[in-house]
Amino acid sequence: MLAELIHPLAAMGAQDWPYRPRPSSAGPNQCVRKLVYHAREFPRRQAHGRFLVVLDDSSWHEELTLNWIEQSAFQLRDRQTEVVCGETVFAGESYTILGHIDGIVTDLLGIDRLLEHKAIEHFTFQRYAEGDYPLDYFAQVCLYLRGITQLNPDIDEALLLIKNKNQSAYLEYRLHYDLPNDRLTVCEIVHSNGERSFPKQDVIGLYQQALARFAQIEQHRADQTLPDRPYEDDSNYHCQYCPYSRLCWEGHVAPVLTNTVPLSPDMAALAAEYLDLDARIKPLNKRFDHVKKLLKAGLKTQQASEAEGHGFIVRINQSTQTRHDVKLLPSYVQELAETSLSIEKLSVNRIAQEWGPLQTDPNPQVA
Ligand code: SF4
């Protein structure tokens, strides 16, 4: 009754934000082509209601986290304070890049730091927890720290706090910013599970690169051009969530691969690993499918949807899905809906080596 109501409601309230150079789009992993589409006001696909609800959830997660911090011995202030992050050119005129910070936290020693909060889904969180750096968030922090120094020149550190929305785990990066040299140092990473590390790793030039990208976007806007696509095809996850993907990849034909080249030693090692993994995964998948069938059959013979015992619960969740049976559609509709997808399939086979097996010494010396 209500489950189907919320996403359409969110979609009805969707707003189109015009392009502006913003700290949130300053990161090196942003697709510049997408930002140029936005700056040039190309029509974008309407965001799905579910996507808008996911974004809305993130701001509520931020609210909840900040409420917890306010109950701690840390002091939190200046929430949503506007800061001036720099100057660029937009629509042919000088443009001031503005940002709104999540707040300033003061620790028990009286040290002030910028606080930036993000709430993200489980898999991206895991990637960061395993060592990938969230460079787009780092760039945003650099812009905010630039802005904050105008209000308080003593603040040169930030806490980037990332929440796993699925599991309420937290990852915290303590970042130091050397403003004159545009050098961000990852001083400390703390996971809410107690893991802690001190990478002391520098990321240099995020701020200057952001300004260069804003200038590049402005140039494309003025020249009415588009930069190249940064991805090989539309299977990249950036493209899958991009509101311009249809427009961007329309008519794109993947280059035809015609050459035969010698395999390098590195590629040969990968090919051997591929075959080894394939040989190990296939029997496991087969057994996995078989075990699944046996469990389902075990429940069904007793007309049971659930069985519990010996520390396990086995359950069959039954539901219905609506699908379109294309064969029932008139043929002209089927033709209209027809689309061609390029498919790439990799195959790796072991071949007999041209130079035959390795020769062993016919007269081995035994020590
Ligand atoms: S579809 Fe992909 S390449 Fe094209 S603008 Fe969007 S993110 Fe960039």
CSV table of C-alpha atoms and ligand atoms in Angstrom, one decimal:
chain,number,residue,atom,x,y,z
A,1,MET,CA,0.0,0.0,0.0
A,2,LEU,CA,2.7,2.5,1.0
A,3,ALA,CA,5.8,0.8,-0.4
A,4,GLU,CA,4.9,1.8,-3.9
A,5,LEU,CA,4.1,5.3,-3.0
A,6,ILE,CA,7.3,6.7,-1.7
A,7,HIS,CA,9.6,6.6,-4.7
A,8,PRO,CA,7.1,8.2,-7.1
A,9,LEU,CA,6.5,10.9,-4.4
A,10,ALA,CA,10.3,11.6,-4.2
A,11,ALA,CA,10.4,11.7,-8.0
A,12,MET,CA,7.6,14.3,-8.1
A,13,GLY,CA,9.6,16.6,-5.8
A,14,ALA,CA,12.8,16.2,-7.9
A,15,GLN,CA,14.7,19.4,-8.5
A,16,ASP,CA,17.1,20.2,-11.3
A,17,TRP,CA,20.1,21.9,-9.9
A,18,PRO,CA,21.9,24.1,-12.5
A,19,TYR,CA,25.6,23.4,-13.0
A,20,ARG,CA,28.0,25.5,-10.8
A,21,PRO,CA,31.6,24.9,-9.9
A,22,ARG,CA,31.1,23.2,-6.5
A,23,PRO,CA,33.4,21.5,-4.0
A,24,SER,CA,31.3,18.3,-4.3
A,25,SER,CA,32.2,18.1,-8.0
A,26,ALA,CA,35.9,19.0,-7.6
A,27,GLY,CA,37.2,15.5,-7.2
A,28,PRO,CA,39.5,13.7,-9.7
A,29,ASN,CA,37.1,10.8,-10.1
A,30,GLN,CA,34.3,12.9,-11.4
A,31,CYS,CA,33.5,12.4,-15.1
A,32,VAL,CA,34.4,15.8,-16.7
A,33,ARG,CA,32.2,14.9,-19.8
A,34,LYS,CA,29.2,14.6,-17.5
A,35,LEU,CA,29.9,17.9,-15.9
A,36,VAL,CA,30.2,19.5,-19.3
A,37,TYR,CA,26.8,18.0,-20.3
A,38,HIS,CA,25.4,19.6,-17.1
A,39,ALA,CA,27.2,23.0,-17.7
A,40,ARG,CA,25.9,23.0,-21.3
A,41,GLU,CA,22.3,22.2,-20.0
A,42,PHE,CA,21.8,19.1,-22.1
A,43,PRO,CA,18.6,17.3,-21.2
A,44,ARG,CA,19.2,14.8,-18.4
A,45,ARG,CA,17.3,11.6,-17.6
A,46,GLN,CA,14.9,12.2,-14.8
A,47,ALA,CA,16.4,10.8,-11.6
A,48,HIS,CA,14.6,7.7,-10.3
A,49,GLY,CA,12.6,8.2,-7.1
A,50,ARG,CA,14.6,5.4,-5.3
A,51,PHE,CA,17.9,7.2,-6.1
A,52,LEU,CA,16.5,10.5,-4.6
A,53,VAL,CA,15.4,8.6,-1.5
A,54,VAL,CA,18.9,7.2,-1.2
A,55,LEU,CA,20.4,10.7,-1.3
A,56,ASP,CA,17.8,11.9,1.2
A,57,ASP,CA,18.7,9.0,3.5
A,58,SER,CA,22.4,10.1,3.4
A,59,SER,CA,21.5,13.6,4.8
A,60,TRP,CA,19.5,12.0,7.6
A,61,HIS,CA,22.4,9.7,8.4
A,62,GLU,CA,24.6,12.8,8.7
A,63,GLU,CA,22.1,14.4,11.1
A,64,LEU,CA,22.1,11.3,13.2
A,65,THR,CA,25.9,11.1,13.4
A,66,LEU,CA,26.2,14.7,14.3
A,67,ASN,CA,23.6,14.2,17.0
A,68,TRP,CA,25.8,11.5,18.5
A,69,ILE,CA,28.9,13.7,18.4
A,70,GLU,CA,27.0,16.5,20.2
A,71,GLN,CA,26.3,14.0,23.0
A,72,SER,CA,30.1,13.3,23.4
A,73,ALA,CA,32.8,15.4,25.1
A,74,PHE,CA,33.8,16.8,21.7
A,75,GLN,CA,32.3,20.2,20.8
A,76,LEU,CA,30.6,20.6,17.5
A,77,ARG,CA,29.8,24.1,16.1
A,78,ASP,CA,29.5,26.2,12.9
A,79,ARG,CA,27.3,23.6,11.2
A,80,GLN,CA,26.5,24.5,7.6
A,81,THR,CA,28.7,27.6,7.7
A,82,GLU,CA,29.3,29.0,4.3
A,83,VAL,CA,33.0,29.3,3.2
A,84,VAL,CA,34.7,30.8,0.2
A,85,CYS,CA,36.7,28.0,-1.4
A,86,GLY,CA,38.3,29.9,-4.3
A,87,GLU,CA,37.8,31.7,-7.6
A,88,THR,CA,37.2,30.4,-11.0
A,89,VAL,CA,35.4,31.5,-14.2
A,90,PHE,CA,31.8,30.5,-14.9
A,91,ALA,CA,29.7,31.6,-17.9
A,92,GLY,CA,32.4,34.0,-18.9
A,93,GLU,CA,32.6,35.8,-15.6
A,94,SER,CA,34.6,35.5,-12.5
A,95,TYR,CA,32.9,33.1,-10.1
A,96,THR,CA,33.4,32.5,-6.3
A,97,ILE,CA,33.3,28.8,-5.4
A,98,LEU,CA,31.2,28.5,-2.2
A,99,GLY,CA,30.8,25.6,0.1
A,100,HIS,CA,28.9,24.7,3.3
A,101,ILE,CA,30.9,22.8,5.9
A,102,ASP,CA,29.3,20.1,8.1
A,103,GLY,CA,31.0,21.7,11.1
A,104,ILE,CA,34.0,22.3,13.3
A,105,VAL,CA,34.9,19.8,16.0
A,106,THR,CA,37.0,20.7,19.0
A,107,ASP,CA,38.7,17.8,20.8
A,108,LEU,CA,39.5,17.4,24.5
A,109,LEU,CA,42.8,19.3,24.0
A,110,GLY,CA,41.0,22.2,22.5
A,111,ILE,CA,42.2,21.5,18.9
A,112,ASP,CA,39.7,22.6,16.2
A,113,ARG,CA,39.3,20.5,13.1
A,114,LEU,CA,37.0,20.7,10.1
A,115,LEU,CA,34.4,17.9,10.1
A,116,GLU,CA,33.1,16.4,6.8
A,117,HIS,CA,30.6,13.6,7.0
A,118,LYS,CA,29.6,11.1,4.3
A,119,ALA,CA,27.1,8.3,4.4
A,120,ILE,CA,27.7,5.6,1.7
A,121,GLU,CA,26.6,2.1,0.8
A,122,HIS,CA,28.3,-1.0,2.0
A,123,PHE,CA,30.5,-2.0,-1.0
A,124,THR,CA,32.1,1.4,-1.5
A,125,PHE,CA,32.7,1.6,2.3
A,126,GLN,CA,34.4,-1.8,2.1
A,127,ARG,CA,36.6,-0.6,-0.7
A,128,TYR,CA,37.8,2.3,1.4
A,129,ALA,CA,38.1,0.1,4.5
A,130,GLU,CA,40.4,-2.2,2.4
A,131,GLY,CA,42.7,0.7,1.5
A,132,ASP,CA,41.3,2.7,-1.5
A,133,TYR,CA,41.4,6.4,-0.8
A,134,PRO,CA,38.1,8.4,-1.3
A,135,LEU,CA,39.9,11.0,-3.4
A,136,ASP,CA,36.8,13.0,-4.4
A,137,TYR,CA,36.1,13.5,-0.7
A,138,PHE,CA,39.7,14.4,-0.1
A,139,ALA,CA,39.4,17.1,-2.8
A,140,GLN,CA,36.3,18.5,-1.2
A,141,VAL,CA,38.1,18.7,2.1
A,142,CYS,CA,40.9,20.6,0.5
A,143,LEU,CA,38.5,23.2,-0.8
A,144,TYR,CA,36.7,23.5,2.6
A,145,LEU,CA,40.0,23.9,4.4
A,146,ARG,CA,41.0,26.6,2.0
A,147,GLY,CA,37.8,28.4,2.9
A,148,ILE,CA,38.1,27.8,6.6
A,149,THR,CA,41.5,29.4,6.9
A,150,GLN,CA,39.9,32.7,6.0
A,151,LEU,CA,37.7,32.3,9.1
A,152,ASN,CA,40.3,30.7,11.4
A,153,PRO,CA,43.9,30.4,10.0
A,154,ASP,CA,44.8,27.9,12.8
A,155,ILE,CA,42.7,25.1,11.4
A,156,ASP,CA,44.8,22.9,9.1
A,157,GLU,CA,43.3,19.5,9.8
A,158,ALA,CA,40.1,17.8,9.0
A,159,LEU,CA,38.2,14.7,10.1
A,160,LEU,CA,36.5,12.9,7.2
A,161,LEU,CA,34.0,10.6,8.8
A,162,ILE,CA,32.4,8.0,6.5
A,163,LYS,CA,29.4,6.0,7.7
A,164,ASN,CA,28.4,2.6,6.3
A,165,LYS,CA,24.7,3.1,5.9
A,166,ASN,CA,24.0,-0.7,5.9
A,167,GLN,CA,26.0,-1.6,9.0
A,168,SER,CA,26.5,1.7,10.9
A,169,ALA,CA,30.3,1.2,10.8
A,170,TYR,CA,32.5,4.3,10.6
A,171,LEU,CA,35.8,5.1,9.0
A,172,GLU,CA,37.6,8.2,10.0
A,173,TYR,CA,40.5,9.9,8.2
A,174,ARG,CA,42.5,12.5,10.0
A,175,LEU,CA,43.9,14.7,7.2
A,176,HIS,CA,46.4,17.5,7.5
A,177,TYR,CA,46.5,20.2,4.8
A,178,ASP,CA,49.7,22.1,3.9
A,179,LEU,CA,47.9,25.0,2.0
A,180,PRO,CA,50.9,26.7,0.3
A,181,ASN,CA,52.0,23.4,-1.2
A,182,ASP,CA,48.5,22.0,-1.8
A,183,ARG,CA,49.6,18.9,0.0
A,184,LEU,CA,47.0,16.7,1.9
A,185,THR,CA,48.5,14.2,4.3
A,186,VAL,CA,46.6,11.2,5.4
A,187,CYS,CA,47.8,11.1,9.0
A,188,GLU,CA,45.6,8.5,10.6
A,189,ILE,CA,42.8,6.2,9.7
A,190,VAL,CA,40.5,4.8,12.4
A,191,HIS,CA,37.8,2.1,11.8
A,192,SER,CA,35.0,1.8,14.3
A,193,ASN,CA,36.0,-1.9,14.7
A,194,GLY,CA,39.1,-0.7,16.5
A,195,GLU,CA,41.6,-0.9,13.6
A,196,ARG,CA,43.9,2.1,13.4
A,197,SER,CA,46.8,3.0,11.0
A,198,PHE,CA,49.1,5.9,10.5
A,199,PRO,CA,49.8,6.0,6.7
A,200,LYS,CA,51.4,9.5,6.7
A,201,GLN,CA,50.8,9.5,2.9
A,202,ASP,CA,50.7,12.7,0.9
A,203,VAL,CA,48.2,13.5,-1.9
A,204,ILE,CA,49.5,16.5,-3.8
A,205,GLY,CA,47.7,19.0,-6.0
A,206,LEU,CA,44.0,18.1,-5.4
A,207,TYR,CA,43.0,21.8,-5.2
A,208,GLN,CA,45.0,23.0,-8.2
A,209,GLN,CA,43.7,20.0,-10.3
A,210,ALA,CA,40.1,20.9,-9.2
A,211,LEU,CA,40.6,24.5,-10.5
A,212,ALA,CA,42.1,23.2,-13.7
A,213,ARG,CA,39.0,20.9,-14.2
A,214,PHE,CA,36.6,23.8,-13.6
A,215,ALA,CA,38.5,25.9,-16.2
A,216,GLN,CA,38.4,22.9,-18.6
A,217,ILE,CA,34.6,22.6,-18.2
A,218,GLU,CA,34.2,26.3,-18.7
A,219,GLN,CA,36.3,26.1,-21.9
A,220,HIS,CA,34.1,23.3,-23.3
A,221,ARG,CA,31.0,25.2,-22.3
A,222,ALA,CA,32.2,28.3,-24.2
A,223,ASP,CA,33.4,26.4,-27.2
A,224,GLN,CA,30.3,24.2,-27.2
A,225,THR,CA,32.4,21.0,-27.3
A,226,LEU,CA,32.6,17.8,-25.3
A,227,PRO,CA,35.7,16.1,-23.8
A,228,ASP,CA,36.3,12.5,-24.7
A,229,ARG,CA,34.6,9.8,-22.7
A,230,PRO,CA,37.0,8.6,-20.0
A,231,TYR,CA,35.7,5.1,-20.0
A,232,GLU,CA,35.9,2.3,-22.6
A,233,ASP,CA,32.2,1.5,-22.6
A,234,ASP,CA,29.0,2.2,-20.7
A,235,SER,CA,29.4,-0.7,-18.4
A,236,ASN,CA,31.5,1.5,-16.0
A,237,TYR,CA,29.5,2.2,-12.9
A,238,HIS,CA,29.9,5.9,-13.4
A,239,CYS,CA,27.9,5.6,-16.7
A,240,GLN,CA,25.3,3.3,-15.2
A,241,TYR,CA,24.2,6.0,-12.8
A,242,CYS,CA,24.8,8.9,-15.2
A,243,PRO,CA,21.7,10.9,-16.3
A,244,TYR,CA,23.4,11.5,-19.7
A,245,SER,CA,24.4,7.9,-20.5
A,246,ARG,CA,21.9,7.3,-23.3
A,247,LEU,CA,22.9,10.6,-25.0
A,248,CYS,CA,26.6,10.0,-24.3
A,249,TRP,CA,26.9,6.5,-25.8
A,250,GLU,CA,24.2,6.8,-28.5
A,251,GLY,CA,25.7,5.6,-31.8
A,252,HIS,CA,29.0,4.7,-30.2
A,253,VAL,CA,30.7,1.8,-32.0
A,254,ALA,CA,33.4,0.0,-30.1
A,255,PRO,CA,36.6,-0.2,-32.1
A,256,VAL,CA,36.9,-3.5,-34.0
A,257,LEU,CA,39.8,-5.5,-32.6
A,258,THR,CA,41.6,-7.1,-35.5
A,259,ASN,CA,45.3,-7.5,-34.5
A,260,THR,CA,47.1,-10.6,-33.3
A,261,VAL,CA,50.1,-9.8,-31.1
A,262,PRO,CA,52.6,-11.8,-29.1
A,263,LEU,CA,51.5,-12.4,-25.5
A,264,SER,CA,53.8,-10.6,-23.0
A,265,PRO,CA,55.2,-12.5,-19.9
A,266,ASP,CA,52.9,-10.5,-17.6
A,267,MET,CA,49.8,-11.3,-19.6
A,268,ALA,CA,50.9,-15.0,-19.8
A,269,ALA,CA,51.1,-15.1,-16.0
A,270,LEU,CA,47.6,-13.6,-15.8
A,271,ALA,CA,46.3,-16.1,-18.3
A,272,ALA,CA,47.7,-19.0,-16.2
A,273,GLU,CA,46.1,-17.5,-13.1
A,274,TYR,CA,42.8,-17.1,-14.9
A,275,LEU,CA,42.7,-20.8,-15.9
A,276,ASP,CA,43.7,-21.9,-12.4
A,277,LEU,CA,40.9,-19.8,-10.8
A,278,ASP,CA,38.4,-21.0,-13.4
A,279,ALA,CA,39.3,-24.6,-12.7
A,280,ARG,CA,38.8,-24.1,-9.0
A,281,ILE,CA,35.6,-22.0,-9.2
A,282,LYS,CA,33.6,-24.2,-11.7
A,283,PRO,CA,33.3,-27.3,-9.5
A,284,LEU,CA,32.4,-25.1,-6.5
A,285,ASN,CA,29.7,-23.3,-8.4
A,286,LYS,CA,28.3,-26.7,-9.6
A,287,ARG,CA,28.3,-28.1,-6.0
A,288,PHE,CA,26.8,-24.8,-4.8
A,289,ASP,CA,23.9,-25.0,-7.2
A,290,HIS,CA,23.4,-28.7,-6.3
A,291,VAL,CA,23.3,-28.0,-2.6
A,292,LYS,CA,20.8,-25.1,-3.2
A,293,LYS,CA,18.5,-27.5,-5.1
A,294,LEU,CA,18.7,-30.1,-2.3
A,295,LEU,CA,17.8,-27.6,0.4
A,296,LYS,CA,14.9,-26.3,-1.6
A,297,ALA,CA,13.7,-29.8,-2.3
A,298,GLY,CA,14.0,-30.7,1.4
A,299,LEU,CA,11.6,-27.9,2.3
A,300,LYS,CA,9.2,-28.4,-0.6
A,301,THR,CA,8.7,-32.1,0.2
A,302,GLN,CA,7.3,-31.0,3.5
A,303,GLN,CA,5.5,-28.0,2.0
A,304,ALA,CA,7.6,-25.8,4.4
A,305,SER,CA,8.8,-22.3,3.7
A,306,GLU,CA,11.2,-22.4,6.7
A,307,ALA,CA,13.0,-25.0,8.8
A,308,GLU,CA,15.1,-24.2,11.9
A,309,GLY,CA,17.4,-26.4,14.0
A,310,HIS,CA,21.0,-27.2,14.9
A,311,GLY,CA,22.0,-23.5,14.7
A,312,PHE,CA,20.6,-22.9,11.2
A,313,ILE,CA,17.5,-21.4,9.6
A,314,VAL,CA,16.7,-22.4,6.0
A,315,ARG,CA,14.0,-20.4,4.3
A,316,ILE,CA,12.4,-20.0,0.9
A,317,ASN,CA,11.1,-16.4,0.3
A,318,GLN,CA,8.3,-16.5,-2.2
A,319,SER,CA,7.4,-13.4,-4.1
A,320,THR,CA,6.1,-12.3,-7.5
A,321,GLN,CA,7.8,-10.2,-10.1
A,322,THR,CA,6.3,-8.3,-13.0
A,323,ARG,CA,8.1,-9.0,-16.3
A,324,HIS,CA,7.2,-8.2,-19.9
A,325,ASP,CA,6.7,-11.1,-22.1
A,326,VAL,CA,7.9,-9.5,-25.4
A,327,LYS,CA,6.3,-12.2,-27.5
A,328,LEU,CA,2.9,-10.9,-26.5
A,329,LEU,CA,3.7,-7.4,-27.8
A,330,PRO,CA,2.8,-6.4,-31.4
A,331,SER,CA,5.8,-6.9,-33.6
A,332,TYR,CA,6.2,-3.2,-34.5
A,333,VAL,CA,6.5,-2.4,-30.7
A,334,GLN,CA,9.1,-5.2,-30.4
A,335,GLU,CA,11.1,-3.6,-33.3
A,336,LEU,CA,10.9,-0.1,-31.7
A,337,ALA,CA,12.3,-1.5,-28.5
A,338,GLU,CA,15.1,-3.4,-30.2
A,339,THR,CA,18.5,-2.2,-29.2
A,340,SER,CA,21.9,-3.7,-30.0
A,341,LEU,CA,24.5,-4.2,-27.2
A,342,SER,CA,28.1,-4.9,-27.9
A,343,ILE,CA,29.2,-8.0,-26.2
A,344,GLU,CA,32.8,-8.9,-25.3
A,345,LYS,CA,33.7,-12.5,-24.3
A,346,LEU,CA,37.1,-13.4,-23.1
A,347,SER,CA,38.4,-16.9,-23.7
A,348,VAL,CA,41.8,-18.3,-22.5
A,349,ASN,CA,43.1,-21.7,-23.6
A,350,ARG,CA,46.3,-23.4,-22.9
A,351,ILE,CA,48.3,-24.4,-26.0
A,352,ALA,CA,51.1,-26.7,-26.6
A,353,GLN,CA,54.4,-24.7,-26.5
A,354,GLU,CA,56.0,-24.5,-29.9
A,355,TRP,CA,59.5,-25.3,-28.6
A,356,GLY,CA,58.3,-28.5,-26.8
A,357,PRO,CA,58.8,-29.5,-23.2
A,358,LEU,CA,61.8,-28.2,-21.2
A,359,GLN,CA,64.9,-30.4,-21.7
A,360,THR,CA,66.3,-32.0,-18.5
A,361,ASP,CA,69.9,-32.8,-18.0
A,362,PRO,CA,70.4,-36.4,-19.3
A,363,ASN,CA,73.4,-36.9,-16.9
A,364,PRO,CA,72.4,-35.3,-13.6
A,365,GLN,CA,75.1,-35.0,-10.9
A,366,VAL,CA,74.0,-36.2,-7.5
A,367,ALA,CA,76.0,-34.5,-4.7
B,1,SF4,S1,27.8,8.2,-19.6
B,1,SF4,FE1,29.8,7.9,-18.6
B,1,SF4,S2,31.3,8.8,-20.0
B,1,SF4,FE2,29.3,9.6,-20.5
B,1,SF4,S3,29.1,11.5,-19.4
B,1,SF4,FE3,28.1,9.9,-18.1
B,1,SF4,S4,29.7,9.1,-16.8
B,1,SF4,FE4,30.7,10.3,-18.4
